């Protein structure tokens, strides 16, 4: 059963971050949200494995929940 890769797996994380930042530059909040949604769906399609995607959703949801608790 495939598992979500949690160890660093980028060939060039700084280049990806720069490209992502540039993609959002001078975009409205609504445009950025649409870009993020499309990116998520494109990457989810690439991954393709429902169990891996559900694991990613769980971890992402926990991180959001943990952050909200820390700021409260």
PDB file of N, CA and C in Angstrom:
ATOM      1  N   UNK A   1       0.849  -1.178   0.000  1.00  0.00           N
ATOM      2  CA  UNK A   1       0.000   0.000   0.000  1.00  0.00           C
ATOM      3  C   UNK A   1       0.896   1.243   0.000  1.00  0.00           C
ATOM      4  N   UNK A   2       0.729   2.120  -0.986  1.00  0.00           N
ATOM      5  CA  UNK A   2       1.528   3.365  -1.012  1.00  0.00           C
ATOM      6  C   UNK A   2       1.214   4.237   0.205  1.00  0.00           C
ATOM      7  N   UNK A   3       2.210   4.941   0.631  1.00  0.00           N
ATOM      8  CA  UNK A   3       2.051   5.884   1.738  1.00  0.00           C
ATOM      9  C   UNK A   3       2.468   7.257   1.243  1.00  0.00           C
ATOM     10  N   UNK A   4       1.960   8.261   1.902  1.00  0.00           N
ATOM     11  CA  UNK A   4       2.331   9.635   1.587  1.00  0.00           C
ATOM     12  C   UNK A   4       3.803   9.850   1.931  1.00  0.00           C
ATOM     13  N   UNK A   5       4.554  10.408   1.014  1.00  0.00           N
ATOM     14  CA  UNK A   5       5.977  10.702   1.234  1.00  0.00           C
ATOM     15  C   UNK A   5       6.070  11.960   2.089  1.00  0.00           C
ATOM     16  N   UNK A   6       6.582  11.814   3.302  1.00  0.00           N
ATOM     17  CA  UNK A   6       6.692  12.951   4.224  1.00  0.00           C
ATOM     18  C   UNK A   6       8.121  13.459   4.361  1.00  0.00           C
ATOM     19  N   UNK A   7       9.079  12.723   3.840  1.00  0.00           N
ATOM     20  CA  UNK A   7      10.465  13.180   3.859  1.00  0.00           C
ATOM     21  C   UNK A   7      10.687  14.138   2.690  1.00  0.00           C
ATOM     22  N   UNK A   8      11.626  15.077   2.828  1.00  0.00           N
ATOM     23  CA  UNK A   8      11.891  16.003   1.724  1.00  0.00           C
ATOM     24  C   UNK A   8      12.136  15.233   0.419  1.00  0.00           C
ATOM     25  N   UNK A   9      11.441  15.639  -0.630  1.00  0.00           N
ATOM     26  CA  UNK A   9      11.509  14.916  -1.889  1.00  0.00           C
ATOM     27  C   UNK A   9      11.594  15.866  -3.083  1.00  0.00           C
ATOM     28  N   UNK A  10      11.861  17.143  -2.827  1.00  0.00           N
ATOM     29  CA  UNK A  10      11.995  18.146  -3.877  1.00  0.00           C
ATOM     30  C   UNK A  10      13.389  18.075  -4.481  1.00  0.00           C
ATOM     31  N   UNK A  11      13.488  18.225  -5.794  1.00  0.00           N
ATOM     32  CA  UNK A  11      14.816  18.343  -6.383  1.00  0.00           C
ATOM     33  C   UNK A  11      15.365  19.750  -6.151  1.00  0.00           C
ATOM     34  N   UNK A  12      14.459  20.749  -6.126  1.00  0.00           N
ATOM     35  CA  UNK A  12      14.878  22.137  -5.894  1.00  0.00           C
ATOM     36  C   UNK A  12      13.728  22.896  -5.233  1.00  0.00           C
ATOM     37  N   UNK A  13      13.585  22.752  -3.916  1.00  0.00           N
ATOM     38  CA  UNK A  13      12.452  23.383  -3.231  1.00  0.00           C
ATOM     39  C   UNK A  13      12.425  24.905  -3.362  1.00  0.00           C
ATOM     40  N   UNK A  14      13.584  25.532  -3.398  1.00  0.00           N
ATOM     41  CA  UNK A  14      13.622  26.994  -3.533  1.00  0.00           C
ATOM     42  C   UNK A  14      13.080  27.435  -4.885  1.00  0.00           C
ATOM     43  N   UNK A  15      13.393  26.696  -5.931  1.00  0.00           N
ATOM     44  CA  UNK A  15      12.892  27.026  -7.269  1.00  0.00           C
ATOM     45  C   UNK A  15      11.383  26.847  -7.328  1.00  0.00           C
ATOM     46  N   UNK A  16      10.869  25.779  -6.709  1.00  0.00           N
ATOM     47  CA  UNK A  16       9.421  25.579  -6.693  1.00  0.00           C
ATOM     48  C   UNK A  16       8.736  26.708  -5.933  1.00  0.00           C
ATOM     49  N   UNK A  17       9.266  27.056  -4.767  1.00  0.00           N
ATOM     50  CA  UNK A  17       8.673  28.138  -3.973  1.00  0.00           C
ATOM     51  C   UNK A  17       8.695  29.446  -4.760  1.00  0.00           C
ATOM     52  N   UNK A  18       9.789  29.727  -5.433  1.00  0.00           N
ATOM     53  CA  UNK A  18       9.882  30.954  -6.237  1.00  0.00           C
ATOM     54  C   UNK A  18       8.851  30.945  -7.362  1.00  0.00           C
ATOM     55  N   UNK A  19       8.691  29.812  -8.033  1.00  0.00           N
ATOM     56  CA  UNK A  19       7.717  29.715  -9.118  1.00  0.00           C
ATOM     57  C   UNK A  19       6.295  29.853  -8.599  1.00  0.00           C
ATOM     58  N   UNK A  20       6.004  29.248  -7.458  1.00  0.00           N
ATOM     59  CA  UNK A  20       4.678  29.348  -6.855  1.00  0.00           C
ATOM     60  C   UNK A  20       4.379  30.782  -6.426  1.00  0.00           C
ATOM     61  N   UNK A  21       5.355  31.422  -5.820  1.00  0.00           N
ATOM     62  CA  UNK A  21       5.196  32.814  -5.412  1.00  0.00           C
ATOM     63  C   UNK A  21       4.969  33.712  -6.621  1.00  0.00           C
ATOM     64  N   UNK A  22       5.728  33.500  -7.666  1.00  0.00           N
ATOM     65  CA  UNK A  22       5.579  34.297  -8.885  1.00  0.00           C
ATOM     66  C   UNK A  22       4.209  34.086  -9.525  1.00  0.00           C
ATOM     67  N   UNK A  23       3.722  32.861  -9.498  1.00  0.00           N
ATOM     68  CA  UNK A  23       2.405  32.555 -10.051  1.00  0.00           C
ATOM     69  C   UNK A  23       1.307  33.367  -9.369  1.00  0.00           C
ATOM     70  N   UNK A  24       1.463  33.616  -8.082  1.00  0.00           N
ATOM     71  CA  UNK A  24       0.445  34.335  -7.307  1.00  0.00           C
ATOM     72  C   UNK A  24       0.660  35.860  -7.297  1.00  0.00           C
ATOM     73  N   UNK A  25       1.805  36.310  -7.751  1.00  0.00           N
ATOM     74  CA  UNK A  25       2.119  37.737  -7.716  1.00  0.00           C
ATOM     75  C   UNK A  25       1.095  38.537  -8.523  1.00  0.00           C
ATOM     76  N   UNK A  26       0.607  39.581  -7.916  1.00  0.00           N
ATOM     77  CA  UNK A  26      -0.344  40.515  -8.542  1.00  0.00           C
ATOM     78  C   UNK A  26      -1.657  39.846  -8.938  1.00  0.00           C
ATOM     79  N   UNK A  27      -2.014  38.765  -8.270  1.00  0.00           N
ATOM     80  CA  UNK A  27      -3.318  38.117  -8.474  1.00  0.00           C
ATOM     81  C   UNK A  27      -4.229  38.503  -7.332  1.00  0.00           C
ATOM     82  N   UNK A  28      -5.508  38.540  -7.610  1.00  0.00           N
ATOM     83  CA  UNK A  28      -6.470  38.792  -6.547  1.00  0.00           C
ATOM     84  C   UNK A  28      -6.550  37.554  -5.650  1.00  0.00           C
ATOM     85  N   UNK A  29      -7.147  37.725  -4.481  1.00  0.00           N
ATOM     86  CA  UNK A  29      -7.310  36.596  -3.572  1.00  0.00           C
ATOM     87  C   UNK A  29      -8.149  35.496  -4.240  1.00  0.00           C
ATOM     88  N   UNK A  30      -9.191  35.888  -4.950  1.00  0.00           N
ATOM     89  CA  UNK A  30     -10.045  34.907  -5.632  1.00  0.00           C
ATOM     90  C   UNK A  30      -9.267  34.163  -6.718  1.00  0.00           C
ATOM     91  N   UNK A  31      -8.450  34.869  -7.473  1.00  0.00           N
ATOM     92  CA  UNK A  31      -7.633  34.221  -8.508  1.00  0.00           C
ATOM     93  C   UNK A  31      -6.649  33.246  -7.877  1.00  0.00           C
ATOM     94  N   UNK A  32      -6.016  33.655  -6.777  1.00  0.00           N
ATOM     95  CA  UNK A  32      -5.069  32.783  -6.085  1.00  0.00           C
ATOM     96  C   UNK A  32      -5.757  31.530  -5.560  1.00  0.00           C
ATOM     97  N   UNK A  33      -6.960  31.686  -5.045  1.00  0.00           N
ATOM     98  CA  UNK A  33      -7.710  30.525  -4.556  1.00  0.00           C
ATOM     99  C   UNK A  33      -8.025  29.559  -5.694  1.00  0.00           C
ATOM    100  N   UNK A  34      -8.408  30.090  -6.856  1.00  0.00           N
ATOM    101  CA  UNK A  34      -8.687  29.233  -8.019  1.00  0.00           C
ATOM    102  C   UNK A  34      -7.418  28.520  -8.494  1.00  0.00           C
ATOM    103  N   UNK A  35      -6.305  29.246  -8.500  1.00  0.00           N
ATOM    104  CA  UNK A  35      -5.024  28.636  -8.881  1.00  0.00           C
ATOM    105  C   UNK A  35      -4.680  27.507  -7.917  1.00  0.00           C
ATOM    106  N   UNK A  36      -4.810  27.758  -6.621  1.00  0.00           N
ATOM    107  CA  UNK A  36      -4.497  26.727  -5.630  1.00  0.00           C
ATOM    108  C   UNK A  36      -5.400  25.516  -5.798  1.00  0.00           C
ATOM    109  N   UNK A  37      -6.686  25.742  -6.033  1.00  0.00           N
ATOM    110  CA  UNK A  37      -7.623  24.628  -6.221  1.00  0.00           C
ATOM    111  C   UNK A  37      -7.238  23.803  -7.449  1.00  0.00           C
ATOM    112  N   UNK A  38      -6.914  24.472  -8.546  1.00  0.00           N
ATOM    113  CA  UNK A  38      -6.512  23.752  -9.755  1.00  0.00           C
ATOM    114  C   UNK A  38      -5.213  22.980  -9.521  1.00  0.00           C
ATOM    115  N   UNK A  39      -4.265  23.599  -8.832  1.00  0.00           N
ATOM    116  CA  UNK A  39      -2.996  22.934  -8.544  1.00  0.00           C
ATOM    117  C   UNK A  39      -3.224  21.689  -7.693  1.00  0.00           C
ATOM    118  N   UNK A  40      -4.062  21.808  -6.682  1.00  0.00           N
ATOM    119  CA  UNK A  40      -4.373  20.664  -5.820  1.00  0.00           C
ATOM    120  C   UNK A  40      -4.977  19.531  -6.638  1.00  0.00           C
ATOM    121  N   UNK A  41      -5.933  19.859  -7.501  1.00  0.00           N
ATOM    122  CA  UNK A  41      -6.581  18.823  -8.311  1.00  0.00           C
ATOM    123  C   UNK A  41      -5.618  18.201  -9.315  1.00  0.00           C
ATOM    124  N   UNK A  42      -4.753  19.004  -9.915  1.00  0.00           N
ATOM    125  CA  UNK A  42      -3.755  18.459 -10.840  1.00  0.00           C
ATOM    126  C   UNK A  42      -2.806  17.496 -10.132  1.00  0.00           C
ATOM    127  N   UNK A  43      -2.326  17.899  -8.952  1.00  0.00           N
ATOM    128  CA  UNK A  43      -1.405  17.036  -8.211  1.00  0.00           C
ATOM    129  C   UNK A  43      -2.109  15.801  -7.661  1.00  0.00           C
ATOM    130  N   UNK A  44      -3.363  15.951  -7.227  1.00  0.00           N
ATOM    131  CA  UNK A  44      -4.135  14.797  -6.753  1.00  0.00           C
ATOM    132  C   UNK A  44      -4.335  13.800  -7.888  1.00  0.00           C
ATOM    133  N   UNK A  45      -4.619  14.295  -9.075  1.00  0.00           N
ATOM    134  CA  UNK A  45      -4.767  13.417 -10.225  1.00  0.00           C
ATOM    135  C   UNK A  45      -3.450  12.697 -10.514  1.00  0.00           C
ATOM    136  N   UNK A  46      -2.349  13.390 -10.392  1.00  0.00           N
ATOM    137  CA  UNK A  46      -1.039  12.779 -10.631  1.00  0.00           C
ATOM    138  C   UNK A  46      -0.764  11.671  -9.608  1.00  0.00           C
ATOM    139  N   UNK A  47      -1.090  11.932  -8.343  1.00  0.00           N
ATOM    140  CA  UNK A  47      -0.889  10.924  -7.288  1.00  0.00           C
ATOM    141  C   UNK A  47      -1.813   9.735  -7.537  1.00  0.00           C
ATOM    142  N   UNK A  48      -3.088  10.030  -7.704  1.00  0.00           N
ATOM    143  CA  UNK A  48      -4.061   9.026  -8.111  1.00  0.00           C
ATOM    144  C   UNK A  48      -4.503   8.013  -7.078  1.00  0.00           C
ATOM    145  N   UNK A  49      -3.764   7.779  -6.048  1.00  0.00           N
ATOM    146  CA  UNK A  49      -4.087   6.766  -5.050  1.00  0.00           C
ATOM    147  C   UNK A  49      -4.958   7.364  -3.956  1.00  0.00           C
ATOM    148  N   UNK A  50      -6.177   6.853  -3.822  1.00  0.00           N
ATOM    149  CA  UNK A  50      -7.139   7.414  -2.869  1.00  0.00           C
ATOM    150  C   UNK A  50      -6.631   7.370  -1.431  1.00  0.00           C
ATOM    151  N   UNK A  51      -5.970   6.295  -1.044  1.00  0.00           N
ATOM    152  CA  UNK A  51      -5.467   6.192   0.329  1.00  0.00           C
ATOM    153  C   UNK A  51      -4.400   7.245   0.611  1.00  0.00           C
ATOM    154  N   UNK A  52      -3.526   7.478  -0.335  1.00  0.00           N
ATOM    155  CA  UNK A  52      -2.487   8.494  -0.171  1.00  0.00           C
ATOM    156  C   UNK A  52      -3.135   9.874  -0.079  1.00  0.00           C
ATOM    157  N   UNK A  53      -4.126  10.120  -0.925  1.00  0.00           N
ATOM    158  CA  UNK A  53      -4.810  11.414  -0.906  1.00  0.00           C
ATOM    159  C   UNK A  53      -5.546  11.632   0.420  1.00  0.00           C
ATOM    160  N   UNK A  54      -6.190  10.596   0.924  1.00  0.00           N
ATOM    161  CA  UNK A  54      -6.886  10.717   2.214  1.00  0.00           C
ATOM    162  C   UNK A  54      -5.902  10.948   3.352  1.00  0.00           C
ATOM    163  N   UNK A  55      -4.746  10.308   3.289  1.00  0.00           N
ATOM    164  CA  UNK A  55      -3.714  10.539   4.302  1.00  0.00           C
ATOM    165  C   UNK A  55      -3.259  12.004   4.257  1.00  0.00           C
ATOM    166  N   UNK A  56      -3.063  12.528   3.053  1.00  0.00           N
ATOM    167  CA  UNK A  56      -2.666  13.931   2.900  1.00  0.00           C
ATOM    168  C   UNK A  56      -3.741  14.866   3.446  1.00  0.00           C
ATOM    169  N   UNK A  57      -5.006  14.571   3.167  1.00  0.00           N
ATOM    170  CA  UNK A  57      -6.111  15.395   3.683  1.00  0.00           C
ATOM    171  C   UNK A  57      -6.130  15.379   5.210  1.00  0.00           C
ATOM    172  N   UNK A  58      -5.940  14.216   5.781  1.00  0.00           N
ATOM    173  CA  UNK A  58      -5.939  14.094   7.243  1.00  0.00           C
ATOM    174  C   UNK A  58      -4.815  14.915   7.857  1.00  0.00           C
ATOM    175  N   UNK A  59      -3.620  14.777   7.324  1.00  0.00           N
ATOM    176  CA  UNK A  59      -2.465  15.511   7.856  1.00  0.00           C
ATOM    177  C   UNK A  59      -2.647  17.008   7.668  1.00  0.00           C
ATOM    178  N   UNK A  60      -3.125  17.425   6.492  1.00  0.00           N
ATOM    179  CA  UNK A  60      -3.341  18.855   6.243  1.00  0.00           C
ATOM    180  C   UNK A  60      -4.398  19.407   7.187  1.00  0.00           C
ATOM    181  N   UNK A  61      -5.452  18.653   7.426  1.00  0.00           N
ATOM    182  CA  UNK A  61      -6.506  19.097   8.345  1.00  0.00           C
ATOM    183  C   UNK A  61      -6.025  19.191   9.778  1.00  0.00           C
ATOM    184  N   UNK A  62      -5.173  18.266  10.189  1.00  0.00           N
ATOM    185  CA  UNK A  62      -4.617  18.308  11.537  1.00  0.00           C
ATOM    186  C   UNK A  62      -3.722  19.518  11.716  1.00  0.00           C
ATOM    187  N   UNK A  63      -2.908  19.806  10.726  1.00  0.00           N
ATOM    188  CA  UNK A  63      -2.010  20.955  10.815  1.00  0.00           C
ATOM    189  C   UNK A  63      -2.807  22.241  10.944  1.00  0.00           C
ATOM    190  N   UNK A  64      -3.889  22.356  10.191  1.00  0.00           N
ATOM    191  CA  UNK A  64      -4.741  23.545  10.264  1.00  0.00           C
ATOM    192  C   UNK A  64      -5.397  23.626  11.628  1.00  0.00           C
ATOM    193  N   UNK A  65      -5.899  22.508  12.123  1.00  0.00           N
ATOM    194  CA  UNK A  65      -6.561  22.477  13.425  1.00  0.00           C
ATOM    195  C   UNK A  65      -5.578  22.811  14.541  1.00  0.00           C
ATOM    196  N   UNK A  66      -4.355  22.254  14.469  1.00  0.00           N
ATOM    197  CA  UNK A  66      -3.333  22.519  15.478  1.00  0.00           C
ATOM    198  C   UNK A  66      -2.931  23.996  15.478  1.00  0.00           C
ATOM    199  N   UNK A  67      -2.822  24.601  14.308  1.00  0.00           N
ATOM    200  CA  UNK A  67      -2.458  26.012  14.205  1.00  0.00           C
ATOM    201  C   UNK A  67      -3.552  26.888  14.811  1.00  0.00           C
ATOM    202  N   UNK A  68      -4.804  26.554  14.546  1.00  0.00           N
ATOM    203  CA  UNK A  68      -5.921  27.336  15.085  1.00  0.00           C
ATOM    204  C   UNK A  68      -5.938  27.259  16.600  1.00  0.00           C
ATOM    205  N   UNK A  69      -5.624  26.097  17.168  1.00  0.00           N
ATOM    206  CA  UNK A  69      -5.602  25.954  18.622  1.00  0.00           C
ATOM    207  C   UNK A  69      -4.482  26.776  19.237  1.00  0.00           C
ATOM    208  N   UNK A  70      -3.339  26.879  18.553  1.00  0.00           N
ATOM    209  CA  UNK A  70      -2.205  27.617  19.073  1.00  0.00           C
ATOM    210  C   UNK A  70      -2.471  29.116  19.088  1.00  0.00           C
ATOM    211  N   UNK A  71      -3.256  29.622  18.131  1.00  0.00           N
ATOM    212  CA  UNK A  71      -3.513  31.059  18.052  1.00  0.00           C
ATOM    213  C   UNK A  71      -4.702  31.487  18.887  1.00  0.00           C
ATOM    214  N   UNK A  72      -5.460  30.531  19.405  1.00  0.00           N
ATOM    215  CA  UNK A  72      -6.659  30.850  20.208  1.00  0.00           C
ATOM    216  C   UNK A  72      -6.294  31.192  21.624  1.00  0.00           C
TER     217      UNK A  72
END
